[in-house]
CSV table of C-alpha atoms in Angstrom, one decimal:
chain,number,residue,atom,x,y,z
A,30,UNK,CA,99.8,123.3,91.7
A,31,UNK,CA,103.1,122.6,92.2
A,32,UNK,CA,105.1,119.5,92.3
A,33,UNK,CA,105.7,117.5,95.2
A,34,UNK,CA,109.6,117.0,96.0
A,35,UNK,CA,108.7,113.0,96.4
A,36,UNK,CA,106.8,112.8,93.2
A,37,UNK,CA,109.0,114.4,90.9
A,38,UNK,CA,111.7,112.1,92.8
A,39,UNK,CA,109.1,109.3,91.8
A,40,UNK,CA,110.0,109.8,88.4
A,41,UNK,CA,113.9,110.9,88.6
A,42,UNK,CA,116.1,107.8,87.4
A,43,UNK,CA,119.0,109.6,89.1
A,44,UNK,CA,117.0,108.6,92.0
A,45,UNK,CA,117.9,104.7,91.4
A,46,UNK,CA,120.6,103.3,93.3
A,47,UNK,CA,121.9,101.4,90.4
A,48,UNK,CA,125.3,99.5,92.8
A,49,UNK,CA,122.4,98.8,95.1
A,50,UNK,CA,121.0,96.4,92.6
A,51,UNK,CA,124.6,94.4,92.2
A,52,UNK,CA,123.6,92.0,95.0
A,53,UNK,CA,120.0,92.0,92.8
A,54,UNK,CA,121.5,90.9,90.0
A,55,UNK,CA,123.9,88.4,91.4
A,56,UNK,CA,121.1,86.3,93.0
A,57,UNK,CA,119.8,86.1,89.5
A,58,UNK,CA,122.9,85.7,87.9
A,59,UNK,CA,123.7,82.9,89.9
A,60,UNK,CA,121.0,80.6,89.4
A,61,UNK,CA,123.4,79.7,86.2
A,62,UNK,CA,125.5,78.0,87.9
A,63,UNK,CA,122.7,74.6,88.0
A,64,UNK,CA,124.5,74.5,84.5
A,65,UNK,CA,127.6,73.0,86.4
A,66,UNK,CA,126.1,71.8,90.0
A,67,UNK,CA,123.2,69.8,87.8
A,68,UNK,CA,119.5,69.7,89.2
A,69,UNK,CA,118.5,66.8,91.1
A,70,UNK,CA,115.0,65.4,92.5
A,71,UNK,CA,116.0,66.4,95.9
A,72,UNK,CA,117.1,69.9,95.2
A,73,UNK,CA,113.9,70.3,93.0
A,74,UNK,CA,111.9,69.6,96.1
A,75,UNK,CA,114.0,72.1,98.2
A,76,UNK,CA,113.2,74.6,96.0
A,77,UNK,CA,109.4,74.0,96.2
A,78,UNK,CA,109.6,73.7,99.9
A,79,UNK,CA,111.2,77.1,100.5
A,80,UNK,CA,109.3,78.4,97.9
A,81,UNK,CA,105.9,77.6,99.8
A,82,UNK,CA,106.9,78.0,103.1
A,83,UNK,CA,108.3,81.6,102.4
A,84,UNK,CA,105.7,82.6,100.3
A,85,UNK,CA,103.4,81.9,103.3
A,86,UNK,CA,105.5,84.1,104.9
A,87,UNK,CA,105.9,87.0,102.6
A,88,UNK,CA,101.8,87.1,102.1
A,89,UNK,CA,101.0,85.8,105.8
A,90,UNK,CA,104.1,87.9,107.9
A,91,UNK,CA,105.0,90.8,105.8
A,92,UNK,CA,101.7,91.5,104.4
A,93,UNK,CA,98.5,90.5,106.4
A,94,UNK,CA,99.9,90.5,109.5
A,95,UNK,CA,102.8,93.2,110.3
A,96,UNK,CA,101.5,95.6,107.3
A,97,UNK,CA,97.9,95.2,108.4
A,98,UNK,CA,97.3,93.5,111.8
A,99,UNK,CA,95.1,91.0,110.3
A,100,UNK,CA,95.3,88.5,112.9
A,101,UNK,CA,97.1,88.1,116.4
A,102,UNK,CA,100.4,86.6,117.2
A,103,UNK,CA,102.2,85.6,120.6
A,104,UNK,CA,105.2,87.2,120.5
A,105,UNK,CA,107.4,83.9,120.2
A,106,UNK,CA,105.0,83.2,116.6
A,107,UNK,CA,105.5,86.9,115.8
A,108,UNK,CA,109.3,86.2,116.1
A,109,UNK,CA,109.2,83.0,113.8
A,110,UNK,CA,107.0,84.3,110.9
A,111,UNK,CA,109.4,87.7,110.9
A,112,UNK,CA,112.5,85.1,110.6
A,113,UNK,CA,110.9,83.2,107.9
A,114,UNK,CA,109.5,86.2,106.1
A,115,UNK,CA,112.9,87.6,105.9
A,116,UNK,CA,114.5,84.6,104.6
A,117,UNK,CA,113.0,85.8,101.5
A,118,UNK,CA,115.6,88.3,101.3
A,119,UNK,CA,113.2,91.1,101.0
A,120,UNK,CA,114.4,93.3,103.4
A,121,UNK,CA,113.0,93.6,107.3
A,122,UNK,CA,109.6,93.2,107.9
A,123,UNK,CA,109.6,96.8,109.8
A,124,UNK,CA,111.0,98.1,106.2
A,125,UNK,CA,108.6,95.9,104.4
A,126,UNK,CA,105.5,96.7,106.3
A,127,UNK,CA,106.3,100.8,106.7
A,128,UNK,CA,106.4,100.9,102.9
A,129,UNK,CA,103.5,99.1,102.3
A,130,UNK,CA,101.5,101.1,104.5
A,131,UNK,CA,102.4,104.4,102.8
A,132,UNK,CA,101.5,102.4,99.6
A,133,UNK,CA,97.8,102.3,101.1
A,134,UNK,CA,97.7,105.8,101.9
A,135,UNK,CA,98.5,107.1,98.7
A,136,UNK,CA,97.6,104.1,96.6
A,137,UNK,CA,98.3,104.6,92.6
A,138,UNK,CA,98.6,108.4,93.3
A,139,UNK,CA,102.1,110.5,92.4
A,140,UNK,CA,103.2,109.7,96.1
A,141,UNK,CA,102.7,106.0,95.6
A,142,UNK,CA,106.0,104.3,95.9
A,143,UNK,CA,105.1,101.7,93.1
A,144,UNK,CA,102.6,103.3,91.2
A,145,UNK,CA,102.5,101.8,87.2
A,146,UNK,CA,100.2,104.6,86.1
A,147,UNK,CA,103.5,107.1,87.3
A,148,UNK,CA,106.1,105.2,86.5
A,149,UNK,CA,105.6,102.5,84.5
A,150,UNK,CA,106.1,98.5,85.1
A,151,UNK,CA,109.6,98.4,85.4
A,152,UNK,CA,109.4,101.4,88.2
A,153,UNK,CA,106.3,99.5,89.8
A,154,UNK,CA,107.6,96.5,89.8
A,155,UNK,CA,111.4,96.2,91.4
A,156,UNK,CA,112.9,99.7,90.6
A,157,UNK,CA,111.2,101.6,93.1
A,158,UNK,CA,113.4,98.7,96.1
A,159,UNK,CA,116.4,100.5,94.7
A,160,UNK,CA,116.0,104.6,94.6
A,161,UNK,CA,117.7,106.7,97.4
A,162,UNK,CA,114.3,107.8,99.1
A,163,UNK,CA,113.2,104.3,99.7
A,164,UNK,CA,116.4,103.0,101.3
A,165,UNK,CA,115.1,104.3,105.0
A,166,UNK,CA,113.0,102.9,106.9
A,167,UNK,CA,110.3,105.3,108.9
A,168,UNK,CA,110.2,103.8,112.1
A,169,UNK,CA,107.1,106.3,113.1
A,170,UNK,CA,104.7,104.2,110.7
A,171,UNK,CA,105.5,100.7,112.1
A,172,UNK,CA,106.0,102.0,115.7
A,173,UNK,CA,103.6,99.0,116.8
A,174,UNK,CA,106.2,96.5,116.1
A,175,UNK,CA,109.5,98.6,116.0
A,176,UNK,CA,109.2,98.3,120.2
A,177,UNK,CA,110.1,94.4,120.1
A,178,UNK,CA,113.9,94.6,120.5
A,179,UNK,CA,113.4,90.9,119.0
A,180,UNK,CA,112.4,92.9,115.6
A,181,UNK,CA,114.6,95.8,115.8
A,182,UNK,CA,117.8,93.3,116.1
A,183,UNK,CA,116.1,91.1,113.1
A,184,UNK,CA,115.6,94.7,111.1
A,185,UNK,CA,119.2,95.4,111.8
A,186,UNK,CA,120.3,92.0,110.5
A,187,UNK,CA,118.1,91.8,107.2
A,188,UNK,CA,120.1,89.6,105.9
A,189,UNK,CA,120.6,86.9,108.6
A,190,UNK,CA,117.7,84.8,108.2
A,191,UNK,CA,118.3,83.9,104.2
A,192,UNK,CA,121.8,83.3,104.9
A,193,UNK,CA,121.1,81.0,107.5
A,194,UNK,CA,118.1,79.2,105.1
A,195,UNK,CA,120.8,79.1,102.3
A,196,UNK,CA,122.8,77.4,104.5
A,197,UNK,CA,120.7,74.7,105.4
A,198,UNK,CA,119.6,74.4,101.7
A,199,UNK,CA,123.4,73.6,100.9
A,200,UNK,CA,123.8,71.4,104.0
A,201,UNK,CA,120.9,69.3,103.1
A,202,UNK,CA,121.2,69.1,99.3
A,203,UNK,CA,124.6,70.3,98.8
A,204,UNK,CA,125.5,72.6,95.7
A,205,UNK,CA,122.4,71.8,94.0
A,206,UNK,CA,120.6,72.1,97.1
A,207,UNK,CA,121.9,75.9,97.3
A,208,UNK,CA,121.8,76.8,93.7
A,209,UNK,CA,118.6,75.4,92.7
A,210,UNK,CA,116.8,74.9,95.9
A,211,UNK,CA,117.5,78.1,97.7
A,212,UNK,CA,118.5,80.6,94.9
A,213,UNK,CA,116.1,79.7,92.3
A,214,UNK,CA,113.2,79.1,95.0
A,215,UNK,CA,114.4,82.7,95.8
A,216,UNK,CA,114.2,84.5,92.5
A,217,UNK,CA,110.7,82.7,92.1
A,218,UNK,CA,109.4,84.6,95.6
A,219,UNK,CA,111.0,87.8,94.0
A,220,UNK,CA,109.1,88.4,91.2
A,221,UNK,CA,105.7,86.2,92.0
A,222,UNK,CA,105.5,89.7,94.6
A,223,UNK,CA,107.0,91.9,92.7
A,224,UNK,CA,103.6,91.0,90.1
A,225,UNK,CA,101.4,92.3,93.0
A,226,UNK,CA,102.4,95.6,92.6
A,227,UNK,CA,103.2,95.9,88.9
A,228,UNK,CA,100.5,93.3,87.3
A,229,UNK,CA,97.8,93.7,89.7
A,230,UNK,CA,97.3,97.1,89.1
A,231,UNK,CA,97.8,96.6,85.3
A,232,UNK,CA,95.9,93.2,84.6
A,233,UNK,CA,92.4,92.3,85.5
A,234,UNK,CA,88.8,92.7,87.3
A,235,UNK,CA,87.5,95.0,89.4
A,236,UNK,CA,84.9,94.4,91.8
A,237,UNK,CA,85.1,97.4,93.8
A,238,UNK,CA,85.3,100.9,93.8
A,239,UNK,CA,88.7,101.5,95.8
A,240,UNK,CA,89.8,104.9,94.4
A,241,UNK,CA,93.2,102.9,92.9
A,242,UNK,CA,94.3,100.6,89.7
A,243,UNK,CA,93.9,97.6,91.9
A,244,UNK,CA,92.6,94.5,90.5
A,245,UNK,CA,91.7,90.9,91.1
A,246,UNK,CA,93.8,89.0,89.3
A,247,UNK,CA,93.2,84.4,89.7
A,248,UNK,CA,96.4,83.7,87.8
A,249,UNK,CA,98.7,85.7,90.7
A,250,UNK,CA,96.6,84.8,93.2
A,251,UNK,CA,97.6,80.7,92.7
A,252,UNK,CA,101.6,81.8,92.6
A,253,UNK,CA,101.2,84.5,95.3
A,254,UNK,CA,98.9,82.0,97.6
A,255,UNK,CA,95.8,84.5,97.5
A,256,UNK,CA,97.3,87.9,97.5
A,257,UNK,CA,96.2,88.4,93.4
A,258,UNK,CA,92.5,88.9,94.5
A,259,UNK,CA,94.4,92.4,94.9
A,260,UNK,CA,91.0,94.6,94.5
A,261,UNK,CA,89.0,92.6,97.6
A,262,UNK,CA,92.1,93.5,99.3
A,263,UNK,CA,92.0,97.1,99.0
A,264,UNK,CA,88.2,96.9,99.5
A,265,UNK,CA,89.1,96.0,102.8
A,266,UNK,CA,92.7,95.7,104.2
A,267,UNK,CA,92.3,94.1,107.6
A,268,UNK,CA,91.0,91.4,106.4
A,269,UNK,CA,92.9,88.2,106.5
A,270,UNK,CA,91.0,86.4,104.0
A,271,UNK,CA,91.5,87.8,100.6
A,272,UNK,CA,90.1,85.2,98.7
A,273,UNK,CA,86.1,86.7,99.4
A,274,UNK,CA,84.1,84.5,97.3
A,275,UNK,CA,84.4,80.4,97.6
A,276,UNK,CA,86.0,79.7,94.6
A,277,UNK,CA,89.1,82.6,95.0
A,278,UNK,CA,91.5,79.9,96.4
A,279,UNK,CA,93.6,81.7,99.3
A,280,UNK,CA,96.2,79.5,100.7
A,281,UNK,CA,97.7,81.5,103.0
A,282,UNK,CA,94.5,82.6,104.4
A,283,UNK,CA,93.7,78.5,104.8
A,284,UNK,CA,97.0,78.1,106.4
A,285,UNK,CA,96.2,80.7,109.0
A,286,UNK,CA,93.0,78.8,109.5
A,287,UNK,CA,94.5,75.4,110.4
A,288,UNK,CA,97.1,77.4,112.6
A,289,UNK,CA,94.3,79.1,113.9
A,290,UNK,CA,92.9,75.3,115.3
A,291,UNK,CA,96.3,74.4,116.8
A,292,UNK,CA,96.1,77.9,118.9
A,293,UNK,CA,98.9,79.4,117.3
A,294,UNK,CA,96.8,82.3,114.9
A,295,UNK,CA,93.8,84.2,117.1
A,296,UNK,CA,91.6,86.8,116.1
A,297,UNK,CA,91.6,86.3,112.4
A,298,UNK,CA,89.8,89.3,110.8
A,299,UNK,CA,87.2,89.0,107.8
A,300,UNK,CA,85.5,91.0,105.5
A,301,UNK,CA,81.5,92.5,106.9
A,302,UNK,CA,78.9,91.5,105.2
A,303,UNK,CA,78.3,94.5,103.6
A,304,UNK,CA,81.8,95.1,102.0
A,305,UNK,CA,81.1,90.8,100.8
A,306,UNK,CA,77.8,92.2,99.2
A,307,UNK,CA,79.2,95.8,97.6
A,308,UNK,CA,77.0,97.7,100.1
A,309,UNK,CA,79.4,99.7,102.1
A,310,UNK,CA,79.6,103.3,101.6
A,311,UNK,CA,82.9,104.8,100.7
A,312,UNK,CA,84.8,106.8,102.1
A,313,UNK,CA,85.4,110.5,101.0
A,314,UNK,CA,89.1,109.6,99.7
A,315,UNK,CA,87.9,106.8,97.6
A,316,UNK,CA,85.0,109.0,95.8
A,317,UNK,CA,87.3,112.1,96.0
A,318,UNK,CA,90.1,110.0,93.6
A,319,UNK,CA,87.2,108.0,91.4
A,320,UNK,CA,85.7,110.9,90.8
A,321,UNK,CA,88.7,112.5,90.3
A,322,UNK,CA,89.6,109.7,87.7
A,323,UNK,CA,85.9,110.1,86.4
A,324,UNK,CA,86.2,114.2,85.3
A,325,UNK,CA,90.1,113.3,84.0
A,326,UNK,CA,89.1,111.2,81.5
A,327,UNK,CA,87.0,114.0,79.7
A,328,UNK,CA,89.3,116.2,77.4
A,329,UNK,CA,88.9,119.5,79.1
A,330,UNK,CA,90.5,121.4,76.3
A,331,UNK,CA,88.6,120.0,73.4
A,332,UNK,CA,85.1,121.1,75.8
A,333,UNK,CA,86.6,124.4,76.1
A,334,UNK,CA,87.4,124.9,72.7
A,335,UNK,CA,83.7,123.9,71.9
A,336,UNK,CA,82.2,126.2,74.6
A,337,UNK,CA,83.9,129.0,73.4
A,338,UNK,CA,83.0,128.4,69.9
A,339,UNK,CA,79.0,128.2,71.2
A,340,UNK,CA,79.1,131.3,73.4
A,341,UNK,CA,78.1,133.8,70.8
A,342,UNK,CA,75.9,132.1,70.1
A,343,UNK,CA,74.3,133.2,74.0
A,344,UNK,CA,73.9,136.4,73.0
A,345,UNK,CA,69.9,136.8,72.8
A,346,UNK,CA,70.4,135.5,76.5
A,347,UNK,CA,73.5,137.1,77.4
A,348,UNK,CA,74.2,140.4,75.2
A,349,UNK,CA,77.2,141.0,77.1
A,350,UNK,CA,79.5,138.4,77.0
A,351,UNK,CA,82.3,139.9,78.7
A,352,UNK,CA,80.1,140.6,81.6
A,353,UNK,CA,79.3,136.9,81.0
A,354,UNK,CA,82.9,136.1,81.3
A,355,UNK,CA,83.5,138.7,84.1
A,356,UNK,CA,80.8,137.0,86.2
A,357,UNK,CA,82.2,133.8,85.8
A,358,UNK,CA,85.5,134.6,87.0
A,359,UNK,CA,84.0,136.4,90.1
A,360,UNK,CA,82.9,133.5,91.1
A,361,UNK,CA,85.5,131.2,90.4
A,362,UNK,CA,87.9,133.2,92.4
A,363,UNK,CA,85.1,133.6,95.0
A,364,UNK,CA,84.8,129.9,95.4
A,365,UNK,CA,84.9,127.2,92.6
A,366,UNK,CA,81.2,125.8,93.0
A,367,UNK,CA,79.4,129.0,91.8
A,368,UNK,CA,81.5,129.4,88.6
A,369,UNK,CA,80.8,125.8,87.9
A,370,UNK,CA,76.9,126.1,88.7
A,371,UNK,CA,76.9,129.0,86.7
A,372,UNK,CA,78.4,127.3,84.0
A,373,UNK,CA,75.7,124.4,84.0
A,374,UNK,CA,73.0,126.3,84.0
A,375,UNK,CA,73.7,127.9,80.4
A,376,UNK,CA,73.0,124.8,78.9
A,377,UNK,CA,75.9,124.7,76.6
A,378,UNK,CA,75.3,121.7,74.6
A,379,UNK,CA,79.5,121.2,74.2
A,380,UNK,CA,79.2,120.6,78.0
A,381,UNK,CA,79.0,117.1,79.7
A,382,UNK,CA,75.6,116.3,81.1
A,383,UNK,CA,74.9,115.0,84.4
A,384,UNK,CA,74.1,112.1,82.5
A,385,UNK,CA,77.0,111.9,80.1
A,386,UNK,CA,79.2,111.8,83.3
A,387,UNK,CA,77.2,108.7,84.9
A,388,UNK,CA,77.5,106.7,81.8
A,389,UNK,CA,81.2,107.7,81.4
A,390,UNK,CA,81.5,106.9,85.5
A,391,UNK,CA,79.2,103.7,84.8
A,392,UNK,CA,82.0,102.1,82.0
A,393,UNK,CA,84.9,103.0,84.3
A,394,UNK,CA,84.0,101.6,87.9
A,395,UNK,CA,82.7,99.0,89.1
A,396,UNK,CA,79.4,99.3,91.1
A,397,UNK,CA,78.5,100.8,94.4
A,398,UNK,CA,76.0,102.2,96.8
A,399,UNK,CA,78.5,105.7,96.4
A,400,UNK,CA,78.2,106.3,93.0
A,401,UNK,CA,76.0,109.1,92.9
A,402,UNK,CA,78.5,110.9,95.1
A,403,UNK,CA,80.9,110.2,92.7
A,404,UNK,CA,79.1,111.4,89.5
A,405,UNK,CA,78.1,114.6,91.6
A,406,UNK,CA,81.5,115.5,92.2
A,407,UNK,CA,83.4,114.0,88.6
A,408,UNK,CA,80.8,116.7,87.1
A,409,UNK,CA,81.6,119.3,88.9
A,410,UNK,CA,85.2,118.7,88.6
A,411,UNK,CA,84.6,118.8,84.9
A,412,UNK,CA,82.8,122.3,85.0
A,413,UNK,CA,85.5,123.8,87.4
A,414,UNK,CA,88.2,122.7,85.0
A,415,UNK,CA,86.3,124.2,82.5
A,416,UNK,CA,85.6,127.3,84.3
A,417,UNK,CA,89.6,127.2,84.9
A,418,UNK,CA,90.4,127.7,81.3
A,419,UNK,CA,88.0,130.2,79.6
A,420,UNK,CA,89.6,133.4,79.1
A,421,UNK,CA,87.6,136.7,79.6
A,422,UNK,CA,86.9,138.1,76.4
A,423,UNK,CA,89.2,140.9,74.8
C-alpha cells in the first residue's frame, strides 16, 4: 500500500521549521539570565503560582474541556480559562484543541502528529509544534468553539495573554519576578506537557486495551495535575476525571470539582461503570489496531520460510502442490479469508495456532471483555500475511 503524503511528511526533517523554534529556544535561553537578576523568595513563589494556575489551565482548558467537552462553561468562564490556558504560550486553544483531536483519531498510527513509535521522542515530544504541516490550524475540527468571535480574536492574538502574564510577573517581582517567575515557571509547563505525549506513550502501565501506546504513568500525573493516568484517558476521553481509581491523585479534576460547588463548572462528565470495571466492549477501531499490533509482532517471513520448507512434506495429502499453490492464490485474490482458512486447515505445524496467538495477544494487552475478537482477527491477519508471501511453485 502506498504511502500517505502526511506520513511520509511525519518523518521528513525538511518538514521542521527550524527559525520557527528561535523564539523556542530563546524562552529557554533566557532563563540564564537569574545568573545576573538573582532568585529571590518572592520570585520563587511567582514561579509556582503561574506554574499551577496555568497548568490547571493547559490540562483543565486546552485539554478536558475545548479538546473534549468534558464539562460546561458560561461563556464569560470559557473566555477566562482560554486567556489563562494561553498564557502558557502554547499556541490558541482552537490550534491546541484541533490538533489534539486529530491526535485521538489516529492515535500512535503514521498519521498521528506526535506518534514516538514513528518518529521517535524528540519528534513526539516538541518537534512535531514546529514542521510546516502543523503550523495551520483546521478550523473545521474545532468549529464548536471557532464561532465565539471572543476565541477567534484570542486565536488571532496567541501571544497576548503570556505577554500580558509576563508583564505582571515583572511588575510584581521585578526582573526576577519575570526571569524566574514567569520564564522559568514557563519552560517548566513546556515540557511537564510535552511528557504527555512523548513519555506517556513510552513509560508505564496499561490498564486498558485502547488500540494506542498510551499509558498510565503516577510520576507525570503529579507534575501534569492528573493528565499522566494517560491510558484511563484514552479509555474514555470525555471524561473529566482522569484520575479513575481513589488513589490516582487528579488535581485538576478536584479543581473542577470545587468550581463545580461555586456554580462556575456544570455538567462534569465521568467515566460508566463499566469502562471503571474493564467491562466495556470495544470498538471495531480499537480491536482492528490491537489486533493489528497482535499479528505484527509475529515474523511473517521467518513463518513463511518455515511453511515452505514443510510443504513437501503435504504431498501424501496434496500430490500437487502447484495446484496447492494455485488454489491458494485463487482465493486470496478472490477474497483474503478463504486463502487464510485454507491455509489453517493444513495444519502446518510452522504456523501460529489459535492458541499461540492468544498467549502472544494475552502478554501484550491488557485485559478485556473484546479479546476474543481480537485474537480472531490478529490470527487471521497472520495467515493472510502469510498467504501474501508464498510464491506458486515453479
Amino acid at each position: 500500500m502506498a504511502e500517505s503524503t502526511s506520513a511520509a511528511a511525519a518523518r521528513d526533517p525538511g518538514d521542521i521549521v527550524y527559525p520557527g523554534a528561535i523564539p523556542f529556544a530563546l524562552v529557554h535561553l533566557v532563563c540564564f539570565a537569574a545568573i545576573w537578576t538573582g532568585i529571590d523568595l518572592r520570585a520563587l513563589i511567582i514561579c509556582a503560582v503561574l506554574y499551577a494556575v496555568r497548568m490547571f489551565a493547559v490540562t483543565a482548558g486546552y485539554h478536558r474541556y475545548f479538546s473534549h467537552r468534558a464539562f460546561r462553561l458560561g461563556r464569560v468562564a470559557q473566555f477566562v480559562l482560554a486567556f489563562l490556558a494561553q498564557a502558557s504560550a502554547q499556541k490558541s486553544v482552537l490550534w491546541w484543541a484541533g490538533h489534539h483531536r486529530h491526535h485521538h483519531r489516529y492515535s500512535d498510527t503514521p498519521e498521528d502528529l506526535h506518534a514516538p513509535r514513528h518518529g521517535g521522542f524528540w519528534r513526539a515530544h516538541l518537534g512535531w509544534v514546529f514542521m510546516r504541516r502543523n503550523g495551520p490550524t483546521d478550523l473545521v475540527k474545532i468549529q464548536d468553539f471557532a464561532r465565539y468571535p471572543e476565541l477567534m480574536w484570542l486565536h488571532r492574538l496567541e501571544l497576548a495573554p503570556a505577554i500580558l502574564t509576563g508583564g505582571a510577573a515583572f511588575l510584581v517581582g521585578g526582573w526576577s519576578g519575570l526571569v524566574v517567575g514567569f520564564f522559568w515557571s514557563t519552560v517548566l509547563l513546556y515540557h511537564a506537557t510535552f511528557c504527555i505525549n512523548s513519555l506517556a506513550h513510552v513509560q508505564g502501565r496499561k490498564r486498558y486495551v485502547t488500540g494506542d501506546d498510551s499509558r498510565n504513568n503516577w510520576a507525570l500525573a503529579l507534575v501534569t495535575f492528573g493528565e499522566g493516568w494517560h491510558n484511563n484517558h484514552h479509555a474514555y476521553q470525555s471524561s473529566a476525571r482522569q484520575g479513575f481509581r481513589w488513589w490516582e491523585i487528579d488535581l485538576s479534576f478536584y479543581a473542577l470539582k470545587a468550581l463545580s460547588w461555586i456554580g462556575i463548572v456544570h455538567d462534569i462528565r465521568n467515566p460508566p461503570v463499566a469502562v471503571l470495571r474493564n467491562e466495556q466492549r470495544l470498538t471495531g477501531k480499537v480491536i482492528e489496531r490491537s489486533a493489528s499490533d497482535v499479528a505484527a509482532s509475529f515474523q511473517i517471513e521467518r513463518i513463511v520460510a518455515r511453511v515452505r520448507a514443510a510443504l513437501p512434506d503435504m504431498r501424501p495429502r496434496w500430490p500437487d502442490l502447484h495446484a496447492l499453490h494455485a488454489e491458494l492464490y485463487e482465493a486470496l485474490h478472490l477474497a483474503h479469508h478463504p486463502a487464510a482458512d485454507l491455509l489453517a486447515h493444513l495444519n502446518i505445524p510452522a504456523l501460529p495456532t489459535h492458541q499461540d496467538i492468544r498467549q502472544r495477544a494475552a502478554a501484550m494487552l491488557a485485559k478485556s471483555p473484546s479479546l476474543d475478537d481480537i485474537v480472531e482477527q490478529a490470527h487471521r491477519l497472520v495467515l493472510e500475511r502469510v498467504c501474501a508471501r508464498l510464491e506458486p511453485a515453479s
